[in-house]
Coordinates of C-alpha atoms in Angstrom, one line a residue:
M1 CA 0.2 0.0 -0.3
R2 CA 2.8 2.4 0.7
R3 CA 4.5 1.4 -2.5
M4 CA 1.4 2.4 -4.1
M5 CA 1.1 5.6 -2.6
L6 CA 4.7 6.3 -3.1
L7 CA 4.3 5.8 -6.8
V8 CA 1.3 7.9 -7.0
F9 CA 3.0 10.9 -5.3
V10 CA 6.0 10.6 -7.6
F11 CA 3.9 10.6 -10.4
S12 CA 2.1 13.6 -9.4
L13 CA 5.4 15.3 -8.9
F14 CA 6.5 14.2 -12.5
L15 CA 3.1 15.9 -14.1
S16 CA 3.5 18.9 -12.2
G17 CA 6.9 19.5 -13.4
C18 CA 6.0 18.8 -16.9
Q19 CA 3.1 21.4 -16.7
A20 CA 5.2 24.3 -14.8
P21 CA 6.8 25.6 -17.9
F22 CA 3.5 26.2 -19.7
S23 CA 1.8 27.7 -16.3
Q24 CA 4.6 30.1 -15.8
K25 CA 5.1 31.2 -19.5
E26 CA 2.9 32.8 -21.8
T27 CA 2.9 31.7 -25.5
T28 CA 2.4 34.4 -28.1
L29 CA 2.3 34.0 -31.9
P30 CA 5.0 36.5 -33.5
E31 CA 2.9 39.5 -34.9
R32 CA 2.8 39.4 -38.8
E33 CA 3.6 42.4 -40.8
P34 CA 1.0 43.6 -42.9
V35 CA 1.4 42.8 -46.7
L36 CA 1.3 45.8 -49.1
F37 CA -0.3 45.5 -52.4
E38 CA 0.6 48.0 -55.0
P39 CA -2.4 50.0 -55.9
F40 CA -4.1 48.8 -59.2
S41 CA -6.9 49.4 -61.4
I42 CA -8.5 47.4 -63.9
P43 CA -8.1 49.1 -67.4
E44 CA -11.3 49.9 -69.2
Y45 CA -10.5 47.7 -72.3
F46 CA -10.3 44.4 -69.7
V47 CA -14.2 44.1 -70.2
P48 CA -15.2 44.9 -73.8
K49 CA -18.4 46.8 -74.2
R50 CA -20.7 48.3 -76.7
V51 CA -20.3 51.9 -77.4
N52 CA -22.3 54.5 -79.0
V53 CA -20.5 56.9 -81.5
L54 CA -22.5 59.9 -82.7
G55 CA -21.3 62.0 -85.9
L56 CA -22.3 65.5 -86.3
G57 CA -21.4 68.5 -88.4
D58 CA -21.3 68.8 -91.9
S59 CA -20.8 67.1 -95.3
L60 CA -17.3 65.5 -94.3
T61 CA -18.8 63.7 -91.5
Q62 CA -21.9 62.8 -93.7
G63 CA -19.3 61.3 -96.1
V64 CA -20.1 63.2 -99.2
G65 CA -18.1 62.4 -102.2
D66 CA -17.4 58.8 -101.0
E67 CA -17.9 56.8 -104.3
R68 CA -17.3 53.5 -102.4
K69 CA -20.3 54.5 -100.0
D70 CA -18.5 53.3 -96.9
G71 CA -19.8 56.3 -94.9
G72 CA -16.8 58.5 -95.3
Y73 CA -14.2 58.8 -92.5
F74 CA -16.9 58.3 -90.1
G75 CA -18.0 55.0 -91.4
R76 CA -14.4 53.9 -91.7
L77 CA -13.5 55.2 -88.0
T78 CA -16.4 53.4 -86.6
T79 CA -15.9 50.2 -88.4
E80 CA -12.1 50.4 -87.1
M81 CA -13.1 50.9 -83.6
E82 CA -15.0 47.6 -83.3
Q83 CA -11.6 46.1 -83.5
W84 CA -10.2 47.9 -80.5
K85 CA -9.7 46.1 -77.4
G86 CA -12.2 47.6 -75.3
I87 CA -15.0 47.6 -77.7
M88 CA -17.1 44.8 -78.3
E89 CA -19.8 46.5 -80.4
V90 CA -20.3 50.1 -82.0
D91 CA -23.6 51.7 -82.4
A92 CA -22.9 54.5 -85.0
V93 CA -25.5 57.5 -85.4
N94 CA -24.9 60.1 -88.0
L95 CA -26.6 63.2 -88.0
A96 CA -24.2 65.1 -90.0
K97 CA -25.8 67.2 -93.1
R98 CA -24.3 68.8 -96.1
G99 CA -23.7 72.4 -96.2
R100 CA -24.1 72.7 -92.3
R101 CA -22.5 75.9 -91.0
S102 CA -21.7 76.4 -87.2
D103 CA -24.8 78.6 -86.6
Q104 CA -27.0 75.9 -88.2
F105 CA -25.2 73.3 -85.9
L106 CA -26.2 75.4 -83.0
D107 CA -30.0 75.4 -84.2
Q108 CA -29.7 71.5 -84.5
L109 CA -28.8 71.3 -80.9
E110 CA -32.2 72.3 -80.1
D111 CA -33.8 69.2 -81.4
A112 CA -35.0 67.0 -78.7
E113 CA -33.8 63.6 -80.5
V114 CA -30.4 65.4 -81.3
Q115 CA -30.1 66.1 -77.6
E116 CA -31.0 62.6 -76.5
A117 CA -28.3 61.2 -79.0
I118 CA -25.7 63.3 -77.5
V119 CA -26.7 62.2 -73.8
Q120 CA -26.2 58.5 -75.0
A121 CA -23.0 59.1 -76.8
D122 CA -19.7 57.6 -75.6
Y123 CA -17.8 59.6 -78.4
I124 CA -18.9 62.5 -80.2
V125 CA -17.2 63.1 -83.5
F126 CA -17.8 66.2 -85.9
T127 CA -16.5 68.4 -88.7
I128 CA -17.5 72.2 -88.9
G129 CA -16.1 75.5 -90.2
G130 CA -15.8 74.6 -94.2
N131 CA -19.1 76.1 -95.0
D132 CA -18.7 79.1 -92.8
L133 CA -15.7 79.9 -94.7
M134 CA -17.1 79.4 -98.0
K135 CA -20.2 81.7 -96.8
V136 CA -17.5 84.5 -96.8
V137 CA -16.2 83.5 -100.2
K138 CA -19.5 83.3 -102.0
G139 CA -20.8 86.5 -100.3
N140 CA -17.6 88.5 -101.2
F141 CA -16.3 86.7 -104.3
M142 CA -15.7 90.0 -106.3
K143 CA -14.4 91.9 -103.2
M144 CA -12.9 89.6 -100.8
K145 CA -10.7 91.1 -98.0
L146 CA -9.0 89.5 -95.1
S147 CA -11.0 91.5 -92.7
D148 CA -14.2 89.8 -93.7
F149 CA -13.1 86.5 -93.0
Y150 CA -11.6 87.6 -89.5
K151 CA -14.9 89.3 -88.8
E152 CA -16.7 85.9 -89.5
L153 CA -13.9 84.0 -87.5
G154 CA -15.0 86.2 -84.3
K155 CA -18.4 84.7 -84.9
F156 CA -17.5 81.3 -85.4
E157 CA -15.3 81.4 -82.3
N158 CA -18.4 82.7 -80.1
R159 CA -20.6 79.8 -81.6
M160 CA -17.9 77.2 -81.0
E161 CA -17.8 78.2 -77.7
E162 CA -21.6 78.2 -77.0
L163 CA -21.6 74.7 -78.8
F164 CA -19.0 72.8 -76.6
H165 CA -20.9 74.5 -73.5
L166 CA -24.3 72.9 -74.9
I167 CA -22.7 69.6 -75.6
R168 CA -21.0 69.5 -72.0
L169 CA -24.4 70.5 -70.3
L170 CA -25.9 67.3 -72.1
N171 CA -22.9 65.1 -71.9
P172 CA -20.1 66.0 -69.6
N173 CA -17.9 63.1 -70.2
A174 CA -17.9 61.7 -73.6
P175 CA -14.7 62.6 -75.7
I176 CA -15.3 65.1 -78.4
I177 CA -13.1 64.3 -81.4
V178 CA -13.1 67.3 -84.0
A179 CA -11.5 67.7 -87.3
G180 CA -9.7 70.7 -88.4
M181 CA -10.1 72.3 -91.8
Y182 CA -8.2 72.2 -95.3
N183 CA -8.0 74.5 -98.2
P184 CA -9.7 73.2 -101.4
F185 CA -8.6 76.1 -103.5
S186 CA -5.2 74.6 -103.4
V187 CA -6.2 72.0 -106.0
V188 CA -7.3 74.8 -108.5
T189 CA -4.4 77.3 -108.1
D190 CA -1.3 77.9 -106.1
E191 CA -1.9 81.6 -105.7
V192 CA -4.0 81.1 -102.6
Q193 CA -1.3 81.9 -99.7
E194 CA -3.5 84.2 -98.2
F195 CA -6.5 81.8 -97.9
E196 CA -3.8 79.3 -96.5
E197 CA -3.1 81.5 -93.7
I198 CA -6.8 82.2 -93.2
V199 CA -7.5 78.3 -92.8
D200 CA -4.5 78.0 -90.5
D201 CA -6.1 80.8 -88.0
W202 CA -9.3 79.1 -88.2
N203 CA -7.7 75.8 -87.2
V204 CA -5.8 77.2 -84.5
S205 CA -9.1 78.9 -83.0
L206 CA -10.6 75.2 -83.2
E207 CA -7.8 73.7 -81.8
E208 CA -8.0 76.1 -78.9
Q209 CA -11.5 75.6 -78.2
V210 CA -10.9 71.8 -77.9
R211 CA -7.9 72.2 -75.8
K212 CA -10.0 74.4 -73.2
D213 CA -12.7 71.5 -73.2
G214 CA -10.1 69.3 -71.6
A215 CA -11.6 66.1 -72.9
A216 CA -11.7 66.7 -76.5
C217 CA -9.2 65.6 -79.6
F218 CA -8.2 67.9 -82.3
V219 CA -7.4 65.9 -85.6
P220 CA -5.4 68.0 -88.0
V221 CA -6.2 67.3 -91.8
K222 CA -5.2 70.2 -93.7
D223 CA -1.8 68.6 -95.0
L224 CA -3.8 65.5 -96.5
F225 CA -5.6 67.8 -98.9
N226 CA -3.1 70.5 -99.9
S227 CA -3.1 69.3 -103.4
N228 CA -4.7 66.7 -105.4
K229 CA -1.4 65.1 -106.5
N230 CA -2.5 61.7 -104.6
M231 CA -5.8 62.1 -106.0
V232 CA -7.8 62.6 -102.9
Y233 CA -10.5 64.9 -104.0
H234 CA -14.0 64.0 -105.4
T235 CA -14.9 65.2 -109.0
D236 CA -16.2 68.4 -107.3
F237 CA -12.8 69.2 -106.3
F238 CA -14.2 70.2 -102.9
H239 CA -14.8 66.9 -100.9
P240 CA -12.6 63.9 -100.4
N241 CA -13.3 61.1 -102.5
S242 CA -12.9 57.3 -101.1
K243 CA -9.0 57.7 -101.1
G244 CA -9.1 60.9 -99.2
Y245 CA -11.6 59.5 -96.8
D246 CA -9.2 56.6 -96.1
L247 CA -6.5 59.0 -95.0
M248 CA -9.0 60.9 -93.0
A249 CA -9.9 57.8 -90.9
D250 CA -6.3 56.6 -90.5
R251 CA -5.7 60.1 -88.9
F252 CA -8.2 60.0 -86.8
V253 CA -7.1 56.8 -85.4
E254 CA -3.6 58.2 -85.1
E255 CA -4.6 61.1 -83.1
M256 CA -7.2 59.1 -80.9
K257 CA -4.2 56.9 -80.0
K258 CA -2.2 60.1 -78.6
C259 CA -5.2 61.9 -77.4
S260 CA -5.3 61.7 -73.3
A261 CA -9.3 61.9 -73.3
I262 CA -9.4 58.3 -75.1
E263 CA -8.7 55.5 -72.2
L264 CA -9.5 52.7 -74.4
E265 CA -6.7 50.6 -75.8
V266 CA -6.4 51.5 -79.5
E267 CA -4.9 48.9 -81.6

């Protein structure tokens, strides 16, 4: 009996000896340092989407002179956009009209259907100004003065400022892509240096308005049509032909690749 009690006593001491370190010492896991991830954002082209592209303005956006009937530069551009990574499908609406001046463009913006098209647009593309210039030429053909063009330029600048303002009231975010003007008189004569300077000044004014908008792109095209050596004019010697519109569409894509207002990946 004594032997049994002694064994129990020794065994209890042994157990208490084994447990003592755990009862006297707290065990804590070492604190882990937080893992820092670099900030990242998913690019817009990661999930392709359907986009609405709206064409406005004059005959160049309408595609007058395109003998292949491919919709001018606008039709070619919207077809090209369907191949871009960020775009699944393009819904193209072209409301441009031959002969439209900037004052008529402003009148068009009062139409409820046009306003709704602007609201729905993901991209807004237009050409304007050529018919404003031609209005001065036709109205003063026998007695043209430089002052006539710059007087009209002042009116054009005011209209463009109002036009951008109205578009932005309806759609604050869509990139606006605007083509510059060219000099069609370079086809028929080389003696048009003054008119070259006039077109340059009108383009500078238009480009400045685009810059002030902050979410717009300017597309210069004057150099594409400074002569007809490459056969880029329609038979009316005013509008581009299919080759001319090919070049315009290529220029649009080129400038949109560089424009900070365009966030989709252009290929």
